[in-house]
mmCIF file of C-alpha atoms in Angstrom:
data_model
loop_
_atom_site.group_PDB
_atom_site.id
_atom_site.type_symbol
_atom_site.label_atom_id
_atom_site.label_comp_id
_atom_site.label_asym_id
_atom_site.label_seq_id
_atom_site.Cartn_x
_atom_site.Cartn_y
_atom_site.Cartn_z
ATOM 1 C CA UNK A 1 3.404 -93.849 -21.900
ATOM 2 C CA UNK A 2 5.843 -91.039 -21.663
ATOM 3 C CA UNK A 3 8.867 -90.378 -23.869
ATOM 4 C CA UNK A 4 11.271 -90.985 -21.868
ATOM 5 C CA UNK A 5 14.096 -88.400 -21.866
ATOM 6 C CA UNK A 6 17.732 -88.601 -20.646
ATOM 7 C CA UNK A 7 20.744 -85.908 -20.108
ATOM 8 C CA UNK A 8 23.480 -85.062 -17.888
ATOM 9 C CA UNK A 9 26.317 -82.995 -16.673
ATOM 10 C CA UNK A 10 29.587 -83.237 -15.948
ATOM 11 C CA UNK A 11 30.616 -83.111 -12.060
ATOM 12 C CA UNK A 12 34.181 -80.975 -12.786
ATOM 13 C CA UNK A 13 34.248 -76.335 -13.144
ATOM 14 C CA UNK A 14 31.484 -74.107 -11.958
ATOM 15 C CA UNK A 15 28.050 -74.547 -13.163
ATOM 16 C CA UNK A 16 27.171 -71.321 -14.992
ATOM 17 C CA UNK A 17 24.383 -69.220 -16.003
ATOM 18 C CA UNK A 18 24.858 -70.441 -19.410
ATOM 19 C CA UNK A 19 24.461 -74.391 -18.049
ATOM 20 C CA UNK A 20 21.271 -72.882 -16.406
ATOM 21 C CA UNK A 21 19.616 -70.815 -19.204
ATOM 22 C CA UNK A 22 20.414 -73.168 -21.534
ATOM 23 C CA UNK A 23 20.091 -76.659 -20.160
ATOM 24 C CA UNK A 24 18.705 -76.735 -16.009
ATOM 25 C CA UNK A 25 16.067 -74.060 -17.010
ATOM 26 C CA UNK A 26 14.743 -76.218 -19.868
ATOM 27 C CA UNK A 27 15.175 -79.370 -17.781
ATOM 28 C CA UNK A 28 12.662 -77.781 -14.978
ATOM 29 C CA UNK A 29 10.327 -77.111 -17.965
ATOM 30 C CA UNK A 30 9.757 -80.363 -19.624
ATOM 31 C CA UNK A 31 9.776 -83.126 -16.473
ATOM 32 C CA UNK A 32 6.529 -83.107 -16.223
ATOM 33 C CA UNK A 33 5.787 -83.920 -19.973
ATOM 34 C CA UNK A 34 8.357 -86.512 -20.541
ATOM 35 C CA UNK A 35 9.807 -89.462 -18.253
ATOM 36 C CA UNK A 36 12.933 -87.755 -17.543
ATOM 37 C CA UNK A 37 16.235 -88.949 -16.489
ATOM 38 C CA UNK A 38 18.803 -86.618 -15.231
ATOM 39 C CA UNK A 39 22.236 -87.972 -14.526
ATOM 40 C CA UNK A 40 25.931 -86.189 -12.647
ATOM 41 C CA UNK A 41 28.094 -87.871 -15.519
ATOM 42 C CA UNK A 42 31.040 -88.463 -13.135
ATOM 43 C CA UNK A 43 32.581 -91.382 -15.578
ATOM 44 C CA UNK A 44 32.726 -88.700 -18.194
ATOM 45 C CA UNK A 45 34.256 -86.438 -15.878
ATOM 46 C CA UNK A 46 37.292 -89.231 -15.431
ATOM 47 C CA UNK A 47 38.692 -89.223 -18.937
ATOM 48 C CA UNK A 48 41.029 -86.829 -17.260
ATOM 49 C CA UNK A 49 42.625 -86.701 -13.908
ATOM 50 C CA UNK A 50 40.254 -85.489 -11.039
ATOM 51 C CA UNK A 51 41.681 -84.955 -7.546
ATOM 52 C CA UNK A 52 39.458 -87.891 -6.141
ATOM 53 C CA UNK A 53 38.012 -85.659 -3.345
ATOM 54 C CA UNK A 54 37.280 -82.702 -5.527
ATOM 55 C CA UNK A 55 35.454 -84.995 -7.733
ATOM 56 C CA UNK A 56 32.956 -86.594 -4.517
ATOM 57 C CA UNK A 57 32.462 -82.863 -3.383
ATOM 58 C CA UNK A 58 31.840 -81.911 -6.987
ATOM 59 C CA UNK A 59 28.792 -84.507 -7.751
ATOM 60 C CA UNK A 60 26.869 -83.956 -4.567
ATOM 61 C CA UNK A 61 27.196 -80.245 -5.404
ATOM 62 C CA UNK A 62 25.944 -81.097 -8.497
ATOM 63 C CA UNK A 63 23.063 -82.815 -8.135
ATOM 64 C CA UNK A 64 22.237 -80.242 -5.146
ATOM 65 C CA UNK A 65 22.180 -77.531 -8.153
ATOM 66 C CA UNK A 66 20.024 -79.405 -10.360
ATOM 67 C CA UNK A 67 17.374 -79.411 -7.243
ATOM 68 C CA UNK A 68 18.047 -76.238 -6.408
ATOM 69 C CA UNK A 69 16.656 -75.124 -10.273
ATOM 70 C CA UNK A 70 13.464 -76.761 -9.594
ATOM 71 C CA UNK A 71 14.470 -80.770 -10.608
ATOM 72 C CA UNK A 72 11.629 -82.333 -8.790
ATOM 73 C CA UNK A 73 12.926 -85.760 -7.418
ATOM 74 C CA UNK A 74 9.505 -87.349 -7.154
ATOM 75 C CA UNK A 75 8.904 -86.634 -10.622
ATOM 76 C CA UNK A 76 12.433 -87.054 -12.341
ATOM 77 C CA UNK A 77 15.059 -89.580 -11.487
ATOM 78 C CA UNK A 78 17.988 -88.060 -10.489
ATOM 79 C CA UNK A 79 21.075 -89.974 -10.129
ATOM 80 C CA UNK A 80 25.049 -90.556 -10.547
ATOM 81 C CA UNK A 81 26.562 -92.515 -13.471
ATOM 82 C CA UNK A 82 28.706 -94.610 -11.211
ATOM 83 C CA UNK A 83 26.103 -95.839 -9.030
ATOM 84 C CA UNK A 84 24.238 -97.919 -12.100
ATOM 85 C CA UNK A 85 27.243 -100.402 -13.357
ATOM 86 C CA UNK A 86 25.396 -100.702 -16.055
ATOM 87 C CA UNK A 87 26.366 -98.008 -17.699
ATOM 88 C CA UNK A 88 29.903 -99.115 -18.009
ATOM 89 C CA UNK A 89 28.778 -102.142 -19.193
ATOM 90 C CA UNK A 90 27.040 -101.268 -22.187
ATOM 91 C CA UNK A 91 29.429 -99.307 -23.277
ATOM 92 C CA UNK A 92 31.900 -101.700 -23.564
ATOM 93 C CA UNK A 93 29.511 -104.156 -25.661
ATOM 94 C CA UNK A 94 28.805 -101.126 -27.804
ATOM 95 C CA UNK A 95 32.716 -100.108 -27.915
ATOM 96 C CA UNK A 96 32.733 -103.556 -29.427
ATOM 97 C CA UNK A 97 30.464 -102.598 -32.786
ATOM 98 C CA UNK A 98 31.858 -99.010 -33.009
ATOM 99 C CA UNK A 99 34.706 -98.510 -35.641
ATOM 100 C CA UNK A 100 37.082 -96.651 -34.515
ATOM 101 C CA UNK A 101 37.410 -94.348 -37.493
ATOM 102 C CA UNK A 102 33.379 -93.381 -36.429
ATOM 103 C CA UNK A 103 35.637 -92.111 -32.971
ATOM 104 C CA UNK A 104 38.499 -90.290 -34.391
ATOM 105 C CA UNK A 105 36.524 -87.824 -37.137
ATOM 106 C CA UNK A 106 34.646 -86.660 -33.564
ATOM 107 C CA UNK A 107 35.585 -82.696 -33.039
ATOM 108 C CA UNK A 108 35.882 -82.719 -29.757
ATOM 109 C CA UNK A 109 38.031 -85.810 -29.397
ATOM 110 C CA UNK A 110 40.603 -83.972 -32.035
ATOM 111 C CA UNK A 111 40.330 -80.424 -30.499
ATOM 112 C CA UNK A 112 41.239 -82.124 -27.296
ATOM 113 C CA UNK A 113 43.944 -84.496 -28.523
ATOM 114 C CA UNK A 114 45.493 -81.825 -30.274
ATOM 115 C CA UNK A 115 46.270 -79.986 -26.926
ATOM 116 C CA UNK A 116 47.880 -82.844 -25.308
ATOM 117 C CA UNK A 117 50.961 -84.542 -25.699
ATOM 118 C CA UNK A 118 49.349 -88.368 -24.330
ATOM 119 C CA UNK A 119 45.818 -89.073 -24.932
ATOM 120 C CA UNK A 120 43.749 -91.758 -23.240
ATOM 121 C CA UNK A 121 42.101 -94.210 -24.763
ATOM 122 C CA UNK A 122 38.668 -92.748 -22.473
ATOM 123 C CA UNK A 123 39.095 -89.661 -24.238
ATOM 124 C CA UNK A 124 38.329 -91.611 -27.649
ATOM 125 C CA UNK A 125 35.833 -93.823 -26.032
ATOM 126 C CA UNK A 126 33.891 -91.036 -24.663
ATOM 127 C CA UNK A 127 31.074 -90.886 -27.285
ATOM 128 C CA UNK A 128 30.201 -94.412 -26.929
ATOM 129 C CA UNK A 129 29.738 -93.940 -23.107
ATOM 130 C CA UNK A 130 27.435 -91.380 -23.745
ATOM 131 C CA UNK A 131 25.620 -93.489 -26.140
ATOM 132 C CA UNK A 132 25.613 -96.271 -23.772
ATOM 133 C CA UNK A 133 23.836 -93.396 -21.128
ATOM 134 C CA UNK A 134 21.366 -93.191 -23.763
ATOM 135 C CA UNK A 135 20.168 -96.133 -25.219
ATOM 136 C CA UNK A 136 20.552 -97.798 -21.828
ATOM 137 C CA UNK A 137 17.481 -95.962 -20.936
ATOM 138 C CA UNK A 138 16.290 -96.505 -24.744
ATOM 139 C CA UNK A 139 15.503 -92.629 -24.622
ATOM 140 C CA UNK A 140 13.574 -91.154 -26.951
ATOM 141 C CA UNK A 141 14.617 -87.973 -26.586
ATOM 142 C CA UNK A 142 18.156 -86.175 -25.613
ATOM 143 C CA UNK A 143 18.091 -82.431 -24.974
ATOM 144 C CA UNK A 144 21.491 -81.371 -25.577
ATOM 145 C CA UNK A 145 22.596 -78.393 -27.143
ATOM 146 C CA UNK A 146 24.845 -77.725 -30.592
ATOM 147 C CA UNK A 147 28.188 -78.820 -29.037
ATOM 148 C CA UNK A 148 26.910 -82.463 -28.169
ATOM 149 C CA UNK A 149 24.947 -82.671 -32.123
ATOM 150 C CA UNK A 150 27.539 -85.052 -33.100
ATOM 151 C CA UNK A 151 27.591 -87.387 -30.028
ATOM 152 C CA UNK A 152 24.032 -87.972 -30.480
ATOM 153 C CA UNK A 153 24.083 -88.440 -33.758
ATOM 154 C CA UNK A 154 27.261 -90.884 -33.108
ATOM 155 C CA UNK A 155 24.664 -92.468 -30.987
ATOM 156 C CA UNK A 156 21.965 -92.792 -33.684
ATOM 157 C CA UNK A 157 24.496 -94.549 -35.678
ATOM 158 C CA UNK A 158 25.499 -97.328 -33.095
ATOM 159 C CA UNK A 159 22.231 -97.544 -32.006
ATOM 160 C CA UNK A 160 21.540 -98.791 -35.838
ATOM 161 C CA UNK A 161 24.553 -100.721 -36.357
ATOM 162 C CA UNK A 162 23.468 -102.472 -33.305
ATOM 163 C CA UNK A 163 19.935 -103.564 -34.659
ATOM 164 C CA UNK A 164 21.252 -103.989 -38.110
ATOM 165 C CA UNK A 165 23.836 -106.658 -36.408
ATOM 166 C CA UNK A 166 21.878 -108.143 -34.017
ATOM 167 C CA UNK A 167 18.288 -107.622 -34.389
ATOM 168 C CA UNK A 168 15.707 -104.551 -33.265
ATOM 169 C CA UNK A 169 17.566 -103.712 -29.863
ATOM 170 C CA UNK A 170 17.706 -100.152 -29.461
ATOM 171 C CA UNK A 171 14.638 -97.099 -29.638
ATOM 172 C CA UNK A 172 16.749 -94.538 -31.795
ATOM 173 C CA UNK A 173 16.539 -91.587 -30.633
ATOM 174 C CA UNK A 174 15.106 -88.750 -32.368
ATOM 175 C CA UNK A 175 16.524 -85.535 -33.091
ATOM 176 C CA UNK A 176 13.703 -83.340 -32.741
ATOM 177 C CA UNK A 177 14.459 -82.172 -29.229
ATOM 178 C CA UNK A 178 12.093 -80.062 -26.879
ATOM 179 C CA UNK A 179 13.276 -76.430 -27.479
ATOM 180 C CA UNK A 180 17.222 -76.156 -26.098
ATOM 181 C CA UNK A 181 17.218 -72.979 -23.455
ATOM 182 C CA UNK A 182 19.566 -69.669 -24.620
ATOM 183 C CA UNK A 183 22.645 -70.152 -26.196
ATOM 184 C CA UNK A 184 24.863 -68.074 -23.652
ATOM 185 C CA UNK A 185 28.584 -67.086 -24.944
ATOM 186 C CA UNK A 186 31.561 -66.155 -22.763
ATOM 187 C CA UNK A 187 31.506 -62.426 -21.202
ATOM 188 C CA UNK A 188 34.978 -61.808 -21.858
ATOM 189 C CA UNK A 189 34.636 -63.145 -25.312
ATOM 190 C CA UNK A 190 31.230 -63.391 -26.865
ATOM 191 C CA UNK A 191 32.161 -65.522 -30.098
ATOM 192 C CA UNK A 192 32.897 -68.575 -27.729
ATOM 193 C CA UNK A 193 30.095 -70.414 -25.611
ATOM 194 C CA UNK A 194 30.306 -69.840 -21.835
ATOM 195 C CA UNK A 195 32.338 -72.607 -20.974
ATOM 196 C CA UNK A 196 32.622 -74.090 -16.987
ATOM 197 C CA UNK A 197 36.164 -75.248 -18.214
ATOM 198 C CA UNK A 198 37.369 -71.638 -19.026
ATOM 199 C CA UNK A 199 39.912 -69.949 -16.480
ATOM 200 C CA UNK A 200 39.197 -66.171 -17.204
ATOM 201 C CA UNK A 201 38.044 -64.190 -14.388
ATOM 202 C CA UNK A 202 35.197 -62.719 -16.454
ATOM 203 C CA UNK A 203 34.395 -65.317 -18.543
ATOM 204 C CA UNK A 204 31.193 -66.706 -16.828
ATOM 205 C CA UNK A 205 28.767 -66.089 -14.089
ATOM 206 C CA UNK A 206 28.794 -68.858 -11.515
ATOM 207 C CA UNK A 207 25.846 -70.370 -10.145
ATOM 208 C CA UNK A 208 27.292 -69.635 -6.590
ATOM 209 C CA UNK A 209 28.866 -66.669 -7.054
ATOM 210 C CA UNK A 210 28.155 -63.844 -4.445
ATOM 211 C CA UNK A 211 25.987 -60.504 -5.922
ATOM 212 C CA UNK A 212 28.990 -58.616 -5.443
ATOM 213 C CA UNK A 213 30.737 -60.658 -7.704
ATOM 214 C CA UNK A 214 27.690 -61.374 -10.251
ATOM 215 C CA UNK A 215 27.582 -57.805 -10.558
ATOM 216 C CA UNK A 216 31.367 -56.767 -11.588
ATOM 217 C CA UNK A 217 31.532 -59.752 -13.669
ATOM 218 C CA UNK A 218 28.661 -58.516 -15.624
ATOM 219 C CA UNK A 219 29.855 -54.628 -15.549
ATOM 220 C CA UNK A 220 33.201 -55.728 -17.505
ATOM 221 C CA UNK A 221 31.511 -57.332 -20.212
ATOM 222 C CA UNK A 222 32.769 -56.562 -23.650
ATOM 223 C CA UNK A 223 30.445 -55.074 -25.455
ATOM 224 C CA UNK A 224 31.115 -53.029 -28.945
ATOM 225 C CA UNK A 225 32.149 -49.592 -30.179
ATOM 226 C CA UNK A 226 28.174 -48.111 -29.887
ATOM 227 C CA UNK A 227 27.350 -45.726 -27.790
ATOM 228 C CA UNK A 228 24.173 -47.245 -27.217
ATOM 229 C CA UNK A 229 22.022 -50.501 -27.632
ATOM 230 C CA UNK A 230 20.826 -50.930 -31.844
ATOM 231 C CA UNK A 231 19.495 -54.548 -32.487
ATOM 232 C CA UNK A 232 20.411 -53.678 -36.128
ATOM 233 C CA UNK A 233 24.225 -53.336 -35.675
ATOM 234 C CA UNK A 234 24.693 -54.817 -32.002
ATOM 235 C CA UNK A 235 28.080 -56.815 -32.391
ATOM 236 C CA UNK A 236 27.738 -60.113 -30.068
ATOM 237 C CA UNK A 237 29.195 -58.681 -27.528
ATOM 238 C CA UNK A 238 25.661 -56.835 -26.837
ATOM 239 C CA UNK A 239 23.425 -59.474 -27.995
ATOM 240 C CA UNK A 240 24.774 -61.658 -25.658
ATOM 241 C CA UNK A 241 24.306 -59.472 -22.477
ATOM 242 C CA UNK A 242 20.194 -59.060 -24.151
ATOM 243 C CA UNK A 243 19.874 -62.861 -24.649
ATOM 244 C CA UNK A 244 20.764 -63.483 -20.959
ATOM 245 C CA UNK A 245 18.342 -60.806 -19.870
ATOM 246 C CA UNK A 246 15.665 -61.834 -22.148
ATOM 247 C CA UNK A 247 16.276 -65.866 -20.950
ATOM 248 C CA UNK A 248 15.899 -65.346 -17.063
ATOM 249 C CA UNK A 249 12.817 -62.791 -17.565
ATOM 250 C CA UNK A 250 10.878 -64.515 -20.446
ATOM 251 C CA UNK A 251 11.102 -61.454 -22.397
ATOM 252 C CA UNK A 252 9.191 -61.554 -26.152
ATOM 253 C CA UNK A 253 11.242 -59.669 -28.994
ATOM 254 C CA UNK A 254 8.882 -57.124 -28.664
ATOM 255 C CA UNK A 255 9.091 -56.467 -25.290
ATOM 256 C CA UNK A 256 13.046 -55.944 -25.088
ATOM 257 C CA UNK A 257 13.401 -53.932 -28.233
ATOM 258 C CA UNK A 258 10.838 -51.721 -26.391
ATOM 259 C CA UNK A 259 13.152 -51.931 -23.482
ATOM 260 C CA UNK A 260 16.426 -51.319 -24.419
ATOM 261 C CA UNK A 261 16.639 -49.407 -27.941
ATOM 262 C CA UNK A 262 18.977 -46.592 -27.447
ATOM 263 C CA UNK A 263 19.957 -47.187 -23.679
ATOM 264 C CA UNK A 264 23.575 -46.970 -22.866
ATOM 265 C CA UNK A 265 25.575 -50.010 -22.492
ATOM 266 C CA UNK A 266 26.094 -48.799 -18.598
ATOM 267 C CA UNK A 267 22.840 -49.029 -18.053
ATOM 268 C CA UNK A 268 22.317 -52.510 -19.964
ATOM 269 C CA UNK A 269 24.741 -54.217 -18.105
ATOM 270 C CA UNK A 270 22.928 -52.730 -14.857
ATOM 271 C CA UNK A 271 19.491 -54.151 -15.522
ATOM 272 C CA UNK A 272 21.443 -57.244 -16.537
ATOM 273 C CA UNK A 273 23.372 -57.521 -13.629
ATOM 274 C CA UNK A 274 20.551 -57.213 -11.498
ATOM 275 C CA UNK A 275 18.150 -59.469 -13.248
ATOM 276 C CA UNK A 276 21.061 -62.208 -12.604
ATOM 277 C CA UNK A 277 21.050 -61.410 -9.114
ATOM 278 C CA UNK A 278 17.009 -61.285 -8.890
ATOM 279 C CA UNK A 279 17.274 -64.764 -10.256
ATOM 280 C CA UNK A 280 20.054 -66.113 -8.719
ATOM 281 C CA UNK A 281 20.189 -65.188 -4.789
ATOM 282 C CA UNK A 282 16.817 -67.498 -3.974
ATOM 283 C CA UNK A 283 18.672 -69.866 -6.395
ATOM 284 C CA UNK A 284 21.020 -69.973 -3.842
ATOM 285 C CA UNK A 285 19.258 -70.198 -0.893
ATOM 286 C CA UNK A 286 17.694 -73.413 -2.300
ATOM 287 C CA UNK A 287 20.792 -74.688 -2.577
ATOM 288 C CA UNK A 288 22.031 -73.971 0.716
ATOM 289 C CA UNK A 289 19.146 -75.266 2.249
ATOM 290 C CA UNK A 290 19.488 -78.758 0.433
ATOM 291 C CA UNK A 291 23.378 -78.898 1.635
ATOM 292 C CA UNK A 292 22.025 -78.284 5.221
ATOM 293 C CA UNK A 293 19.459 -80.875 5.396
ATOM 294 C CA UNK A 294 21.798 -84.194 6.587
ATOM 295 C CA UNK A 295 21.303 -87.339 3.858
ATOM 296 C CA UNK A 296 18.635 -85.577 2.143
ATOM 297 C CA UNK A 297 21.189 -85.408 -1.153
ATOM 298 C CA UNK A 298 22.439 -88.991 -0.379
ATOM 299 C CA UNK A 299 18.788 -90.194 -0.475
ATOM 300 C CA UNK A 300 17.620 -88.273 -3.392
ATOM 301 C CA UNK A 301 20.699 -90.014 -5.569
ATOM 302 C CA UNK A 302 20.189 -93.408 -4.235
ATOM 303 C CA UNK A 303 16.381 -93.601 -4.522
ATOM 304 C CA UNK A 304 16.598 -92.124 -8.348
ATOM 305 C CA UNK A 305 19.799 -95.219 -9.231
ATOM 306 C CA UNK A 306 17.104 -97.515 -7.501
ATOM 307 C CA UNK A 307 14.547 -96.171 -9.762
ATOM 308 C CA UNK A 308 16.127 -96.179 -12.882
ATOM 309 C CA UNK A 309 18.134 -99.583 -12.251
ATOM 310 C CA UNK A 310 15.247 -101.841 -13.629
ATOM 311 C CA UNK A 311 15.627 -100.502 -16.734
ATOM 312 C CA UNK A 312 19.194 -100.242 -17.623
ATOM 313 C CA UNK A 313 19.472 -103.726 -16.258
ATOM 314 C CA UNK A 314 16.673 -105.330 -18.714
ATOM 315 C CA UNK A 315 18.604 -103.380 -21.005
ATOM 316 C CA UNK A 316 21.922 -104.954 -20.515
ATOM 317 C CA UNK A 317 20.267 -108.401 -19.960
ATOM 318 C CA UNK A 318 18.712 -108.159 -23.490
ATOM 319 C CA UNK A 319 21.822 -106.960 -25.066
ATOM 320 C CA UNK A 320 23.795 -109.721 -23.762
ATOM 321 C CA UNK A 321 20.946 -112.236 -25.418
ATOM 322 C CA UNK A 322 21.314 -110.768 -28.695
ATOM 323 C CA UNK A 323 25.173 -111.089 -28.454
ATOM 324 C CA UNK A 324 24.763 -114.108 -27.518
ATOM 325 C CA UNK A 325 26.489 -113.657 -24.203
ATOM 326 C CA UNK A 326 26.518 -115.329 -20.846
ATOM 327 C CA UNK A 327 23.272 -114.572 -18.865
#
């Protein structure tokens, strides 16, 4: 059998070039050597407001992106959170073994609470939904990049509370992951990761965004006070605008220092800029096409929550035997 493999997105901002060079890309790569599971986290999404309609629109667009990148639906299940209930409920049997002080040393949980004035309790409870995404499936394997290293470690740890409490439950899963895709920072400011949450105009590259648009983002990258391109002194400003060349055309080392020693950063953010585009206007078309084709999208989410529901609900049944719960 398969390793099974499970990991998700967020329905809320504009999917990103970073999102696809360093997750979809790598997604696409792997289905067909793992069982994979591939999830719109739209209970995630809710631990703040959403404008309700935003939100629908936002997980149908989505999941029409993760097809669009070459997520094959026969071979990968492809669903929404919401639509398997058990997610929600294991995560509020595993809420029940998780202390609290495991919750509150989280770094995202205080960078976020530190920029509000009222904090909700989902905001706290948010790594043990994502565990309870995980070991629902009892995944093996969770391809997530730096920023989610804690959550899934959080995860190992309930996973093993669990079995230490209530017998072997849980697979644990491992954190030897299958290679993470290009670690892609912010245009505007190359010492933070491109972020889908981040309101600058030149922050990110959209997955939708027109080649007009692709291409001025992309021109007013910072870059450093060279004249031209050094891989010994590039700041990261430069390296950045290399690794996101390098990602979408498979470039070795070799191969771009060849390239680009010595050419002006003009002319870097050109072949840049038009890589992107290269890449991303037959993206686009995909996408387009999927939106056009009526209850095609509807079909493909319903048939992978179908799929997937078997498991997650033997799951759920056996955890409620262990805890000695009503069946």
């Amino acid at each position: 059998m398969k390793t099974r493999v499970f990991s998700g997105m967020q329905p809320t901002g504009n999917l990103h070039i970073g999102n696809y060079l360093g997750a979809l890309k790598n997604w696409v790569r792997i289905q067909h050597d793992y069982e994979c599971i591939f999830c719109i986290v739209d209970l995630h999404a809710v631990t703040l407001y959403q404008d309700p309609a935003e939100l629908r629109g936002k997980i149908e667009e989505i999941a029409a992106l993760y097809l669009a990148a070459g997520i094959d639906p026969k071979v990968s299940s492809v669903l929404v959170q919401s639509a398997v209930a058990a997610h929600a409920e294991l995560a509020w049997m595993l809420t029940c073994v998780t202390p609290v002080g495991w919750l509150e040393r989280m770094t995202q949980y205080k960078a976020k609470a530190a920029k509000q004035e009222s904090v909700g309790d989902g905001l706290l409870q948010y790594p043990v939904l994502m565990a309870a995404d995980i070991l629902l499936y009892q995944a093996g394997i969770v391809p997530v990049g730096e920023d989610q290293a804690q959550h899934l470690e959080l995860t190992r740890d309930i996973a093993q509370r669990f079995n230490s409490l209530y017998g072997d439950t849980f697979v644990v899963p491992g954190t030897s992951l299958p290679a993470v895709g290009a670690r892609i920072m912010g245009l505007d400011d190359p010492t933070q990761k491109m972020s889908k949450s981040a309101t600058g105009a030149n922050h990110a590259v959209s997955l939708l965004d027109p080649p007009d648009k692709i291409r001025k983002t992309i021109m007013r990258a910072t870059t450093d006070s060279n004249p031209a391109v050094d891989f010994e002194t590039a700041g990261a400003g430069v390296l950045n605008l290399l690794a996101i060349y390098q990602a979408f055309r498979g470039a070795t080392d070799d191969e771009m220092k060849a390239k680009f020693t010595g050419m002006r950063y003009g002319d870097l953010k050109k072949q840049v800029a038009e890589m992107a585009v290269e890449h991303l206007v037959p993206f686009q078309e995909r996408y387009r096409q999927i939106r056009s084709e009526a209850g095609y999208l509807a079909g493909v989410l319903r048939e992978g929550a179908e799929r997937v529901a078997p498991i997650a609900e033997g799951t759920v049944r056996m955890v409620k035997e262990r805890m000695g719960l009503y069946v």
